[in-house]
Coordinates of C-alpha atoms in Angstrom, one line a residue:
Chain A
G22 CA -7.7 -3.2 -4.4
A23 CA -9.3 -6.2 -2.8
V24 CA -11.2 -5.4 0.4
V25 CA -12.3 -7.9 3.1
S26 CA -14.8 -6.6 5.7
Q27 CA -14.9 -8.4 9.0
H28 CA -17.7 -7.7 11.6
P29 CA -17.9 -7.1 14.5
S30 CA -14.5 -5.6 15.3
R31 CA -14.9 -6.5 18.9
V32 CA -17.4 -8.4 21.0
I33 CA -17.9 -9.3 24.6
C34 CA -20.1 -12.2 25.4
K35 CA -21.0 -14.2 28.5
S36 CA -19.7 -17.7 29.0
G37 CA -21.9 -20.3 27.5
T38 CA -23.3 -18.1 24.7
S39 CA -22.5 -18.2 21.0
V40 CA -21.0 -15.5 18.9
K41 CA -21.1 -15.1 15.1
I42 CA -18.3 -13.4 13.1
E43 CA -18.8 -12.4 9.5
C44 CA -16.2 -12.1 6.8
R45 CA -17.2 -10.5 3.5
S46 CA -15.2 -9.9 0.3
L47 CA -16.5 -6.6 -0.9
D48 CA -15.3 -6.3 -4.5
F49 CA -14.3 -9.8 -5.5
Q50 CA -15.5 -13.4 -5.2
A51 CA -13.8 -15.7 -2.9
T52 CA -14.4 -19.4 -3.3
T53 CA -12.0 -20.0 -0.4
M54 CA -11.7 -18.2 2.9
F55 CA -9.5 -18.9 5.9
W56 CA -10.0 -18.4 9.6
Y57 CA -7.1 -17.7 11.9
R58 CA -6.8 -17.2 15.7
Q59 CA -4.2 -15.0 17.3
F60 CA -3.3 -14.9 21.0
P61 CA -1.5 -11.9 22.5
K62 CA 2.1 -11.5 21.3
Q63 CA 1.8 -14.6 19.2
S64 CA 1.5 -15.3 15.5
L65 CA -1.6 -16.2 13.5
M66 CA -2.6 -19.8 13.7
L67 CA -4.8 -21.3 11.0
M68 CA -8.0 -22.7 12.3
A69 CA -9.9 -23.8 9.2
T70 CA -10.3 -23.5 5.5
S71 CA -13.8 -22.4 4.3
N72 CA -14.9 -23.4 0.8
E73 CA -18.0 -22.0 -0.8
G74 CA -20.7 -24.6 -1.0
S75 CA -18.9 -27.3 0.9
K76 CA -17.9 -28.2 4.4
A77 CA -15.0 -26.5 6.0
T78 CA -11.8 -28.3 6.8
Y79 CA -10.3 -27.9 10.2
E80 CA -6.7 -27.9 11.4
Q81 CA -5.7 -30.5 13.9
G82 CA -6.8 -29.6 17.4
V83 CA -9.6 -27.3 16.3
E84 CA -13.0 -28.5 17.4
K85 CA -15.3 -28.4 14.4
D86 CA -18.4 -28.5 16.6
K87 CA -17.3 -25.6 18.6
F88 CA -16.2 -23.4 15.7
L89 CA -18.9 -23.6 13.1
I90 CA -18.1 -22.3 9.7
N91 CA -20.5 -21.5 7.0
H92 CA -19.6 -20.3 3.5
A93 CA -22.9 -20.0 1.8
S94 CA -22.0 -17.5 -0.9
L95 CA -19.0 -16.4 -2.9
T96 CA -18.6 -13.3 -0.8
L97 CA -19.5 -14.4 2.8
S98 CA -18.1 -16.8 5.3
T99 CA -19.2 -16.9 8.9
L100 CA -17.5 -18.3 12.0
T101 CA -19.7 -19.1 15.0
V102 CA -18.0 -19.7 18.3
T103 CA -20.5 -21.9 20.2
S104 CA -20.8 -22.2 23.9
A105 CA -17.9 -19.8 24.3
H106 CA -15.7 -20.0 27.3
P107 CA -13.0 -17.6 28.6
E108 CA -10.2 -19.6 27.0
D109 CA -11.9 -18.8 23.6
S110 CA -11.1 -15.2 24.1
S111 CA -8.7 -14.2 21.3
F112 CA -8.3 -12.2 18.1
Y113 CA -10.0 -13.9 15.1
I114 CA -9.0 -13.0 11.6
C115 CA -10.3 -14.1 8.3
S116 CA -8.6 -14.1 4.9
A117 CA -10.1 -14.4 1.4
F118 CA -8.4 -15.7 -1.7
A119 CA -9.1 -13.8 -4.9
T120 CA -9.0 -16.0 -7.9
E121 CA -8.7 -13.0 -10.2
N122 CA -5.2 -12.0 -8.9
Y123 CA -4.3 -15.0 -6.8
G124 CA -4.0 -12.7 -3.8
Y125 CA -4.8 -13.2 -0.1
T126 CA -6.5 -10.3 1.6
F127 CA -7.1 -10.2 5.4
G128 CA -10.0 -8.8 7.4
S129 CA -9.4 -6.3 10.1
G130 CA -10.0 -8.9 12.8
T131 CA -12.5 -9.5 15.7
R132 CA -11.5 -9.2 19.3
L133 CA -13.6 -11.7 21.2
T134 CA -13.7 -11.5 25.0
V135 CA -15.7 -14.1 26.9
V136 CA -16.6 -13.1 30.5
Chain B
L25 CA 4.8 -25.4 2.8
A26 CA 8.2 -23.8 3.2
K27 CA 9.0 -22.7 6.7
T28 CA 10.4 -19.2 7.2
T29 CA 12.8 -17.9 9.8
Q30 CA 13.2 -14.2 10.7
P31 CA 14.5 -12.2 13.7
I32 CA 12.0 -12.0 16.5
S33 CA 12.5 -8.2 17.0
M34 CA 14.4 -5.2 15.7
D35 CA 14.8 -1.7 16.9
S36 CA 15.4 1.4 14.8
Y37 CA 15.5 5.1 15.1
E38 CA 13.2 7.2 13.0
G39 CA 14.6 8.2 9.6
Q40 CA 16.8 5.1 9.3
E41 CA 16.6 2.4 6.7
V42 CA 15.5 -1.0 8.1
N43 CA 16.3 -4.3 6.5
I44 CA 14.6 -7.4 7.7
T45 CA 15.9 -10.7 6.4
C46 CA 13.9 -13.9 6.1
S47 CA 15.3 -17.3 5.4
H48 CA 13.2 -19.9 3.5
N49 CA 15.6 -22.7 2.6
N50 CA 12.9 -25.1 1.3
I51 CA 11.2 -22.7 -1.1
A52 CA 9.7 -24.4 -4.1
T53 CA 10.0 -23.3 -7.7
N54 CA 6.5 -21.9 -8.0
D55 CA 6.5 -20.1 -4.6
Y56 CA 6.4 -16.4 -4.2
I57 CA 7.8 -14.4 -1.3
T58 CA 5.2 -12.1 0.3
W59 CA 5.6 -9.7 3.2
Y60 CA 2.7 -8.5 5.4
Q61 CA 2.6 -5.8 8.1
Q62 CA 0.4 -6.1 11.1
F63 CA -0.5 -3.4 13.6
P64 CA -2.0 -4.3 17.1
S65 CA -5.6 -5.4 16.9
Q66 CA -5.6 -5.3 13.1
G67 CA -5.4 -7.9 10.4
P68 CA -2.2 -8.3 8.3
R69 CA -1.8 -5.9 5.5
F70 CA 0.0 -6.8 2.2
I71 CA 3.3 -4.9 1.7
I72 CA 5.2 -6.4 -1.2
Q73 CA 5.6 -9.6 -3.1
G74 CA 8.4 -10.9 -5.3
Y75 CA 9.7 -14.0 -7.1
K76 CA 13.4 -13.1 -7.7
T77 CA 15.9 -10.2 -7.9
K78 CA 14.4 -6.9 -6.7
V79 CA 10.9 -5.5 -6.4
T80 CA 10.1 -2.0 -5.3
N81 CA 6.9 -0.2 -4.6
E82 CA 5.9 3.0 -2.9
V83 CA 6.5 1.7 0.6
A84 CA 9.3 -0.9 0.4
S85 CA 11.8 -2.9 -1.6
L86 CA 12.3 -6.6 -1.6
F87 CA 15.6 -8.2 -2.4
I88 CA 15.8 -11.8 -3.4
P89 CA 19.1 -13.5 -4.2
A90 CA 19.5 -15.9 -7.1
D91 CA 19.1 -19.1 -4.9
R92 CA 15.9 -17.6 -3.4
K93 CA 16.6 -19.2 -0.1
S94 CA 16.3 -15.9 1.6
S95 CA 14.8 -12.4 1.1
T96 CA 15.2 -9.0 2.6
L97 CA 12.5 -6.5 3.1
S98 CA 13.9 -2.9 3.1
L99 CA 12.0 -0.1 4.6
P100 CA 13.5 3.3 3.7
R101 CA 13.5 6.1 6.3
V102 CA 11.2 4.5 8.8
S103 CA 8.8 6.6 10.9
L104 CA 7.1 5.9 14.3
S105 CA 4.1 4.7 12.4
D106 CA 6.1 1.8 10.9
T107 CA 6.2 0.2 14.4
A108 CA 4.5 -3.1 13.7
V109 CA 5.1 -6.8 13.2
Y110 CA 6.3 -7.9 9.8
Y111 CA 5.7 -11.3 8.5
C112 CA 7.5 -13.1 5.7
L113 CA 5.5 -15.8 4.0
V114 CA 6.2 -18.2 1.2
V115 CA 3.1 -18.4 -1.0
P116 CA 2.5 -21.1 -3.6
N117 CA 1.5 -19.7 -7.0
T118 CA -0.7 -22.6 -8.1
G119 CA -3.8 -20.6 -9.1
T120 CA -5.8 -22.1 -6.2
A121 CA -6.0 -21.1 -2.6
S122 CA -3.3 -22.6 -0.3
K123 CA -2.9 -22.6 3.4
L124 CA -0.5 -19.9 4.5
T125 CA 1.8 -20.6 7.4
F126 CA 2.8 -17.6 9.5
G127 CA 6.1 -17.7 11.3
T128 CA 7.0 -15.7 14.4
G129 CA 7.2 -12.4 12.5
T130 CA 9.6 -9.6 13.3
R131 CA 8.5 -7.0 15.8
L132 CA 9.9 -3.7 14.6
Q133 CA 10.1 -0.9 17.2
V134 CA 10.8 2.6 15.8
T135 CA 11.8 5.3 18.3
L136 CA 12.8 9.0 18.1

């Protein structure tokens, strides 16, 4: 079946630094990927939609200059949290849409802790 | 996108059948009903998807009445490892990617 690899699985960074999270579709092409954020005991909240070769579209309230998204190929989307602060600590999850079977596959998530 | 409503939490003993019902009153004609399972610190994992009537796979069954305004995920003989959050989503079948809206999910706790 479709597999989405997300890396790193967990990262700790200092306040003010930037962190990049990668999301790869391993056995299918994904023209569209999604990025979610999940706080403890809460549901997934959509942050942005990443389209290959074009700018990402962000949900209301999500700062596009803080959460930089790049979708340079059909199998890779990256999310960079710039100038991270403790309130950015969360669980970030990507999802890829497979045009072959119209399915959505999720990555394993990245636990970001900003200290 | 159709909003879904499901119980916040459920408890079960190991070996019992668990039924989780989800309501989606505003489901559209081309929408599918999809259930995901999520363990702590992991991404959601696809369980089952259906359009109408009954769908069964190796892990679960999905029951959808004729009006499609609700659906029930049935987990036969749950074990401790089925403790997780279960999300019901309404997914448009348009051939292109759509934003998926996650509701609260149902936190299932299985005990001995």
